[in-house]
Short mmCIF file of C-alpha atoms in Angstrom, two decimals:
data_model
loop_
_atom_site.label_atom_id
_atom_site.label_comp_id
_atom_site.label_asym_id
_atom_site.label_seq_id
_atom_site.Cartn_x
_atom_site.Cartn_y
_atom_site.Cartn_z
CA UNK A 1 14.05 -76.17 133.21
CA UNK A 2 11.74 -76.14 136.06
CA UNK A 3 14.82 -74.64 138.35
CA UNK A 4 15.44 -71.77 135.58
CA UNK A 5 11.68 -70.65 135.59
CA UNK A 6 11.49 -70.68 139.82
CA UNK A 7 14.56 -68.71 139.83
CA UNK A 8 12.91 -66.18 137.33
CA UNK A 9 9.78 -65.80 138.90
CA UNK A 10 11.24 -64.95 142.27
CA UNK A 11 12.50 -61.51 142.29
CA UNK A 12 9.30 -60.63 140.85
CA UNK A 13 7.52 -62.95 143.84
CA UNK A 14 9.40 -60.83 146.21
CA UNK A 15 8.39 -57.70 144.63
CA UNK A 16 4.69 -58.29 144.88
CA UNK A 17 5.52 -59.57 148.76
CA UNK A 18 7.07 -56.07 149.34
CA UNK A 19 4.00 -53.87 147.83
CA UNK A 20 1.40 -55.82 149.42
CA UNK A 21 3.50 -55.25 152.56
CA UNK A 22 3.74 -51.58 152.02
CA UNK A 23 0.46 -51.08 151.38
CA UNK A 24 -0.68 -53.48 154.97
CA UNK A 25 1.85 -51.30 156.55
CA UNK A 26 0.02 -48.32 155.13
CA UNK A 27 -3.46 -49.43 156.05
CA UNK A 28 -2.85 -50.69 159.70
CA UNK A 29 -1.00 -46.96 159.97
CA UNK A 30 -4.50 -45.57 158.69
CA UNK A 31 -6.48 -47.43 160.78
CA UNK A 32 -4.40 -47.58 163.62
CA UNK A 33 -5.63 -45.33 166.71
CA UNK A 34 -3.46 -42.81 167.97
CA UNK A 35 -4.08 -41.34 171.41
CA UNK A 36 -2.91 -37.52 170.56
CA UNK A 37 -3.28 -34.33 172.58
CA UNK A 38 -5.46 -32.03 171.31
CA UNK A 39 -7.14 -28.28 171.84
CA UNK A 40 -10.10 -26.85 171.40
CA UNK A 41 -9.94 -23.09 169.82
CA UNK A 42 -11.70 -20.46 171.74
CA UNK A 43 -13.32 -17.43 170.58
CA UNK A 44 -10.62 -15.06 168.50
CA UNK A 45 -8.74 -12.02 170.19
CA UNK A 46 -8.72 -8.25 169.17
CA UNK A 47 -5.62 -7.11 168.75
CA UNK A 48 -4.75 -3.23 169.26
CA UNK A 49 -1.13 -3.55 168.83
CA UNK A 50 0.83 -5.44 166.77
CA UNK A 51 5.14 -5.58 167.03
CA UNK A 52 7.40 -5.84 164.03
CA UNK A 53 10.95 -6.05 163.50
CA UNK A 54 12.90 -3.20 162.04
CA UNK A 55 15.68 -1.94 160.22
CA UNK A 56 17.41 1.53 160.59
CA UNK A 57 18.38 2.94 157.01
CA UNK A 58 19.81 6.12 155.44
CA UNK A 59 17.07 7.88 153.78
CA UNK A 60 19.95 8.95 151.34
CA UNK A 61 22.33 6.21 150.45
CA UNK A 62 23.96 5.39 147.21
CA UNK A 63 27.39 3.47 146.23
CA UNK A 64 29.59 5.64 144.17
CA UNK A 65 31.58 4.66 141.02
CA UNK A 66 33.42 5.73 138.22
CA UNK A 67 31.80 6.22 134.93
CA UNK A 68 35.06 5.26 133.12
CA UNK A 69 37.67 2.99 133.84
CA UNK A 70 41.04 3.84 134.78
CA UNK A 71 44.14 3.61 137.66
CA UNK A 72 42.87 5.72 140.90
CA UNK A 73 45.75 8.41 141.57
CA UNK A 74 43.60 10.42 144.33
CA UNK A 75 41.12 8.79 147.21
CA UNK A 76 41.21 10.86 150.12
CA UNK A 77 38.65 9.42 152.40
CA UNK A 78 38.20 7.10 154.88
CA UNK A 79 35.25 5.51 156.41
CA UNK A 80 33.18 7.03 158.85
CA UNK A 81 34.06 10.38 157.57
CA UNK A 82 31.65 13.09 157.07
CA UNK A 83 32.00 14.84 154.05
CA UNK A 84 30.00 17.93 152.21
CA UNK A 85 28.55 18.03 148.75
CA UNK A 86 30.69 18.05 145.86
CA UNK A 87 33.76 16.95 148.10
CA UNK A 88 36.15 15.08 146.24
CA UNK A 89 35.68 11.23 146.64
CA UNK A 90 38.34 9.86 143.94
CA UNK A 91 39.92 10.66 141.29
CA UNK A 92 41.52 8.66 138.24
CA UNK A 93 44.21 9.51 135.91
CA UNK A 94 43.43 11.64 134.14
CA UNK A 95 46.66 11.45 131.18
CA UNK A 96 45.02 9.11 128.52
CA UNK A 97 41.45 10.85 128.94
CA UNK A 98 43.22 14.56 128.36
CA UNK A 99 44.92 13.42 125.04
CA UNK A 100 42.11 12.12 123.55
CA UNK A 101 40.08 15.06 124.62
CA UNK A 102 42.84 17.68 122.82
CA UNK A 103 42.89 15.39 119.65
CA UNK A 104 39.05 15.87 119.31
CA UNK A 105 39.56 19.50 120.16
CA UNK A 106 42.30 19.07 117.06
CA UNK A 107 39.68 17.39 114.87
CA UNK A 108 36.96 19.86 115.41
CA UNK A 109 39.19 22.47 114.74
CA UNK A 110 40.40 21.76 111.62
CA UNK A 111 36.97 20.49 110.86
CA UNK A 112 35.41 24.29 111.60
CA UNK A 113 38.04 25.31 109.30
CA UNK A 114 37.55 23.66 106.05
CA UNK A 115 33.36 23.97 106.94
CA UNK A 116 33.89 27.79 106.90
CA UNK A 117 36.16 27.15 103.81
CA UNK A 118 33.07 25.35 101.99
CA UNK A 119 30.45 28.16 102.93
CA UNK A 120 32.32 31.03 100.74
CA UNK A 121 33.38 28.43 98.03
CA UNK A 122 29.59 26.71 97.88
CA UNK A 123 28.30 30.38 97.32
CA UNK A 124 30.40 30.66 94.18
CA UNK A 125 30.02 27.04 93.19
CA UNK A 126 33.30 26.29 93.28
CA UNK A 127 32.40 22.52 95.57
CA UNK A 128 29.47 20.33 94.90
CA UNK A 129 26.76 20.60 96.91
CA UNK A 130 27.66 16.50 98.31
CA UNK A 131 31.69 17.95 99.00
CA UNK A 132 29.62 20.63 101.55
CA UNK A 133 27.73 18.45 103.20
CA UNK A 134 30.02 15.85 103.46
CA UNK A 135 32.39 18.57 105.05
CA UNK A 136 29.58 19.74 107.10
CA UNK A 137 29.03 16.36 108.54
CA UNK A 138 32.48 15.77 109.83
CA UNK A 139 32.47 19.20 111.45
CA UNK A 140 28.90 18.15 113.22
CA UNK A 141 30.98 14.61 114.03
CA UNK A 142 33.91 16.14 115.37
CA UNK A 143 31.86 18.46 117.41
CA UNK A 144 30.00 15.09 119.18
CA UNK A 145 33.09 13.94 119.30
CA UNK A 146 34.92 16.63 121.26
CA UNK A 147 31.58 16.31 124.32
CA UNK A 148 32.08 12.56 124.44
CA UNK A 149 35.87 13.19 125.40
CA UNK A 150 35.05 16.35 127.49
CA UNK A 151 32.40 14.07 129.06
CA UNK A 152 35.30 11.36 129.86
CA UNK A 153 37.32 13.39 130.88
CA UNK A 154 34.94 14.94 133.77
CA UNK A 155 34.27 11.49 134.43
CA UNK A 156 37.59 10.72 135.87
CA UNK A 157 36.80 12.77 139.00
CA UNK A 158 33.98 11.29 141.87
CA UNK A 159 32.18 13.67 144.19
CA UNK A 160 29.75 13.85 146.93
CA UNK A 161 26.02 14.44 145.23
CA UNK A 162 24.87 15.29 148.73
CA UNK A 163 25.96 15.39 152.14
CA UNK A 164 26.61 12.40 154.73
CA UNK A 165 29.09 9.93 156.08
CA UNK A 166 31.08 7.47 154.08
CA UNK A 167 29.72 4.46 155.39
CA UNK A 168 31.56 1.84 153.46
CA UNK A 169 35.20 2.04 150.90
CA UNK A 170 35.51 -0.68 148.51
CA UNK A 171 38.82 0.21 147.17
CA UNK A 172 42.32 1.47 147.87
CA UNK A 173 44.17 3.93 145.95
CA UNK A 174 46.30 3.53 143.37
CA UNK A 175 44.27 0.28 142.24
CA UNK A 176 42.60 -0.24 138.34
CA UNK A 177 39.41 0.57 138.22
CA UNK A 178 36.95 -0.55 136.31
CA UNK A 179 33.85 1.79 134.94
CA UNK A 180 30.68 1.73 137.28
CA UNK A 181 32.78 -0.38 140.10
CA UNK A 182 31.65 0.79 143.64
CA UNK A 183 34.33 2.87 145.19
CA UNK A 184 32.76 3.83 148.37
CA UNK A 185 29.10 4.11 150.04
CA UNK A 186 27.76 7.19 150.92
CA UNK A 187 24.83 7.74 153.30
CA UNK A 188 22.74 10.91 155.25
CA UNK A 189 22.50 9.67 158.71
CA UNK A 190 20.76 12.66 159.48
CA UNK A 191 17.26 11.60 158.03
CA UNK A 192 17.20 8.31 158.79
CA UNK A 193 14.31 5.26 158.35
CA UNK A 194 13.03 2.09 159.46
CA UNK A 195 11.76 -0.77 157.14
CA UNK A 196 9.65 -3.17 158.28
CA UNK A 197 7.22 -5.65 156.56
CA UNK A 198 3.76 -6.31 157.65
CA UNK A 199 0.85 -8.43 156.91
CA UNK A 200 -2.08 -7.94 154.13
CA UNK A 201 -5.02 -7.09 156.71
CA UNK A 202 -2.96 -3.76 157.66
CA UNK A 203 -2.11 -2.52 154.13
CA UNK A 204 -6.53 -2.49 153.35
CA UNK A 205 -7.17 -0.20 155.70
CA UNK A 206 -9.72 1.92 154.33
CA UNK A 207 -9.80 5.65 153.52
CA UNK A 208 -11.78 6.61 156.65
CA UNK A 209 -9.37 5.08 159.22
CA UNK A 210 -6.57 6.80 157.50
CA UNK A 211 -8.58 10.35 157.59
CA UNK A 212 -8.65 9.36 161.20
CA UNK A 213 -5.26 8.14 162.23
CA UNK A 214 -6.08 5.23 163.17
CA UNK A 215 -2.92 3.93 163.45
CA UNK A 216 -0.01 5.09 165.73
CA UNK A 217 3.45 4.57 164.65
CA UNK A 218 6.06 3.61 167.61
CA UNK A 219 9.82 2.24 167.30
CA UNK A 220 11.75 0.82 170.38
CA UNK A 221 15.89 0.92 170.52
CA UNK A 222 17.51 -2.40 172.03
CA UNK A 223 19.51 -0.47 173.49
CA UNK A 224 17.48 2.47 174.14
CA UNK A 225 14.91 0.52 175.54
CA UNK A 226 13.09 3.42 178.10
CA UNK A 227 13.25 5.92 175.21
CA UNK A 228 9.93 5.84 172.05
CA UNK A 229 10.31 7.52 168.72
CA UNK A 230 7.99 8.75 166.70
CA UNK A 231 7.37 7.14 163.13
CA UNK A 232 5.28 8.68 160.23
CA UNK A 233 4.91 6.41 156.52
CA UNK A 234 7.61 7.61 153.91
CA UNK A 235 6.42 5.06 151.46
CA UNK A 236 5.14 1.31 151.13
CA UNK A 237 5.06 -1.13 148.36
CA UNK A 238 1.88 -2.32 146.92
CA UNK A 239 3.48 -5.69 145.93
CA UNK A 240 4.01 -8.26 148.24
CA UNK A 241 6.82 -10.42 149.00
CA UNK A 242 6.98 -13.94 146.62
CA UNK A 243 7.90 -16.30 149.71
CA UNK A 244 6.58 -14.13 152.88
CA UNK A 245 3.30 -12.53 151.53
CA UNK A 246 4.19 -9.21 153.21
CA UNK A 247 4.16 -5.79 152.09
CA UNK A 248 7.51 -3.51 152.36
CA UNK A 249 6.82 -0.24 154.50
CA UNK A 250 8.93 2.31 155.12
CA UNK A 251 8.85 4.18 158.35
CA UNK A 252 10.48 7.97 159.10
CA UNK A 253 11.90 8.93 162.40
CA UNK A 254 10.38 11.93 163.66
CA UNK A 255 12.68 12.72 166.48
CA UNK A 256 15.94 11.31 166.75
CA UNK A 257 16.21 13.50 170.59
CA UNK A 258 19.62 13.28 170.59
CA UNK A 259 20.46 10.39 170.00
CA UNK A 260 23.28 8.61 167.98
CA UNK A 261 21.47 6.08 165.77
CA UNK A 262 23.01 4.30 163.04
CA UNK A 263 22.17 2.22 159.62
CA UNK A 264 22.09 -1.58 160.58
CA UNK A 265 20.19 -1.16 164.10
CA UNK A 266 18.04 -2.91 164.75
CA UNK A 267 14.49 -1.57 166.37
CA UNK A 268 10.67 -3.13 166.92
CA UNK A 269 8.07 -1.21 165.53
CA UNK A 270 4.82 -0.70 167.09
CA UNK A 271 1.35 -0.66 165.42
CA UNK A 272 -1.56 0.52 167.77
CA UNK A 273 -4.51 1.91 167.67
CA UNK A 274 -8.44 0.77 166.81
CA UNK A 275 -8.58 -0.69 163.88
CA UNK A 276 -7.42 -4.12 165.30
CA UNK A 277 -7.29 -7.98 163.85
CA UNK A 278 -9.26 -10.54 165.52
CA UNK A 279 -6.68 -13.64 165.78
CA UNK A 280 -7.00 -17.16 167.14
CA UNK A 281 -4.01 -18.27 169.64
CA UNK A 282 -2.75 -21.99 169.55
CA UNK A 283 0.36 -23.80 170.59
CA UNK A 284 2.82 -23.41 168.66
CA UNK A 285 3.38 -27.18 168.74
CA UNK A 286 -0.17 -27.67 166.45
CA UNK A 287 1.10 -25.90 163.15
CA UNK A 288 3.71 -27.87 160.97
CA UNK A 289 4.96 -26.71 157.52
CA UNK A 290 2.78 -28.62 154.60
CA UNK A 291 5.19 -31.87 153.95
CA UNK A 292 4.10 -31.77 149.80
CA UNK A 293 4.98 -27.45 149.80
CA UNK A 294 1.91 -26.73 148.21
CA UNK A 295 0.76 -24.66 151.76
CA UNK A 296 2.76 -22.63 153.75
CA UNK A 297 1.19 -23.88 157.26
CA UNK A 298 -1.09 -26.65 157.99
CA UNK A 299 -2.64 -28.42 161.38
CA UNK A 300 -4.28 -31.31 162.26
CA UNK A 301 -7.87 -30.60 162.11
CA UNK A 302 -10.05 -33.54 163.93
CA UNK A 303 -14.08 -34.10 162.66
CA UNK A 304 -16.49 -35.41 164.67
CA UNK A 305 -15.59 -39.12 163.58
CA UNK A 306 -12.11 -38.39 165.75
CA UNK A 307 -10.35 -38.47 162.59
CA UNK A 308 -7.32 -36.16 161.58
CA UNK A 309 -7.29 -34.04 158.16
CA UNK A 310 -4.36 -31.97 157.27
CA UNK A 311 -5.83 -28.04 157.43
CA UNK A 312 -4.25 -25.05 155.83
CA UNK A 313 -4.08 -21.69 158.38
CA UNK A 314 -2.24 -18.37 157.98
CA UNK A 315 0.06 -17.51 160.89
CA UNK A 316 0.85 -14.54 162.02
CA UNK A 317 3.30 -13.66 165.11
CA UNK A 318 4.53 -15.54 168.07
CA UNK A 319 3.45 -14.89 171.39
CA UNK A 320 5.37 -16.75 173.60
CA UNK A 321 4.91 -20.78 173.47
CA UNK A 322 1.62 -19.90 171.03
CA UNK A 323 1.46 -18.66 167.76
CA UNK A 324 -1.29 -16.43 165.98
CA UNK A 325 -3.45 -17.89 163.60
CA UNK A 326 -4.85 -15.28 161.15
CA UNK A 327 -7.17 -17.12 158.85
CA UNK A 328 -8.19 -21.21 159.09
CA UNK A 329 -10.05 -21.94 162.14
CA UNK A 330 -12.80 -21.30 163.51
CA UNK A 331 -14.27 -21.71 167.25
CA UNK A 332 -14.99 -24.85 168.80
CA UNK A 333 -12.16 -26.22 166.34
CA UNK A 334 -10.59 -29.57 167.52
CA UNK A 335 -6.58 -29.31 166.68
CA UNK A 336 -3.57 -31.64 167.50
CA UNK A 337 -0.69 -30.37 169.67
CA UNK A 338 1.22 -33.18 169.74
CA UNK A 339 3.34 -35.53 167.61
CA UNK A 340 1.98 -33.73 164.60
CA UNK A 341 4.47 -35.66 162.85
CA UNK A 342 3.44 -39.16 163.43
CA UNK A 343 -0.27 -38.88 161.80
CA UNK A 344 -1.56 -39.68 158.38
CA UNK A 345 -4.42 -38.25 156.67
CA UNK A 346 -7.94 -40.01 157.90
CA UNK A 347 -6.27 -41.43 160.63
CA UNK A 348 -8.73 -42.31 163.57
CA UNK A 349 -7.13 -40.97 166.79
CA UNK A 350 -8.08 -41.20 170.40
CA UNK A 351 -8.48 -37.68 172.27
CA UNK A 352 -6.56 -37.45 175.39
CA UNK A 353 -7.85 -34.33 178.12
CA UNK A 354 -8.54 -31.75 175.86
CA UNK A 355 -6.90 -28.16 177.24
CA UNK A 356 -8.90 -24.91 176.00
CA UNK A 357 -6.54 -22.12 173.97
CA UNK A 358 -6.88 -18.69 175.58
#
């Protein structure tokens, strides 16, 4: 009996051996000292220019489709073709949508006929005045009906709504189609734009800067990289990205001086002029993302006790082997740049040569 209960008791025995364990492991890890590298955060930078990726875009782009379904019989282009507006892009057969057009033309018809029937035999009561209107209504119906197919009908040929290049063709000819199935992408390369995101602090600029330009709006080529264009704002959004926190803007090219640019390249944007952000600079090494998700960038913050607490910051661009911090520290801060990883929250740590950020 004695054997049964010993043998019961001892997975919960190890249990309680494991927790208390765990939580000694825990507490030496807490109160262990860590020697760490750490930096001291100098006095914030003004910056008068700040560099964004880019995208080139067609001002005017749109995928084309059929409003109908139907087999494709015509589809003479290609891509890379440039084609004028209202050039044919496709067109369907048209067989099923012309007989059902010239049966509504049938209906109406005959419909008109016994209407204008009813208006001379109404006038001498010869039909109720429910027989009139009934006829009435199916002459109104055919009528709607006789649009709808006319509509169809027109539907069964795609063209250009403006000018530009055919960028893209989804589909081959003689293929089914199905109604609103891209057939082919259209775009105007010759007004082209850049789209670029950017952080809060430069979509609050206030009225007065604006009055005053203070802002000047630069893109840079890879592979034009001795030749500057020109940008003016075509339009922003006032919504920010869920995950990035950044605001679309859209960006116009000026000036294209020449040169062949296409939808897809790639360009950096520059943002200059007075109305600059004051940043701090760290390594990159100090900011980690938040291991629980609930911030988007954290560092190791160290108090006067030479203890480490997890920090949130707002980061901005890199610069090389340090990364801008927009919002989280202030000067005289005392941050880990090392083995980030390897520290606990409270944990007392022992400060190795401090280095100053620039």
């Amino acid at each position: 009996m004695k054997r049964l209960l010993m043998l019961c008791l001892l997975p919960g025995l190890v249990l309680l051996a494991g927790c208390e364990s765990q939580q000694q492991q825990d507490s030496e890890t807490e109160n262990s000292i860590r020697p760490v590298k750490y930096t001291i955060v100098s006095e914030p930078t003004l910056l008068t220019q700040r560099e964004f990726p880019g995208v080139l875009q067609a001002k005017d782009r749109v995928d084309l489709s059929f409003q109908v379904s139907g087999k494709l019989k015509k589809l003479p282009i290609k891509e890379g073709q440039i084609i004028q507006k209202d050039d044919l892009i496709g067109q369907l057969d048209q067989r099923d949508y012309q007989a059902k057009y010239d049966s509504a033309v049938a209906d109406f018809e005959n419909a008109q006929a016994d209407y204008e029937r009813a208006k001379k035999l109404i006038k001498k009561e010869f039909i109720s005045q429910s027989d009139f209107d009934k006829l009435r209504a199916k002459k109104d119906m055919t009528d709607a009906n006789v649009r709808l197919a006319k509509k169809a009908l027109e539907d069964t040929v795609l063209k250009a709504p403006f000018s530009g290049t055919i960028a893209k063709q989804y589909v081959r000819n003689f293929t089914d189609i199905q109604a609103k199935e891209p057939i082919a992408s259209l775009q105007n390369n010759d007004e082209l734009e850049i789209v670029v995101s950017v952080p809060e602090y430069l979509m609050v600029m206030n009225d007065e800067d604006k009055r005053q330009g203070s802002f000047d709006l630069k893109a840079v080529f890879q592979n034009i990289p001795k030749e500057t264009f020109d940008l003016k704002v075509n339009e922003f959004a006032t919504e920010a990205d869920s995950s990035t926190r950044t605001y679309k803007v859209t960006l116009g090219i000026l000036d294209k001086k020449g040169y062949n640019l296409y939808p897809g390249m790639t360009a950096n944007v520059y943002i200059s002029g007075k109305a600059g952000k004051k940043v701090n600079l760290v390594p990159v090494n100090a900011v980690f993302a938040d291991p629980d998700g609930k911030r988007a960038s954290v560092v190791w913050k160290i108090d006067s006790d030479n203890r480490v607490h997890q920090h949130p910051v707002e980061i901005g661009q890199l610069k090389g082997d340090q990364i801008e911090i927009l919002s989280g520290l202030e000067t005289d801060d005392k941050i880990v740049t090392a083995g980030v990883h390897h520290l606990v929250e409270n944990q007392p740590v022992k400060l190795l040569p401090a280095s100053q950020t620039p």
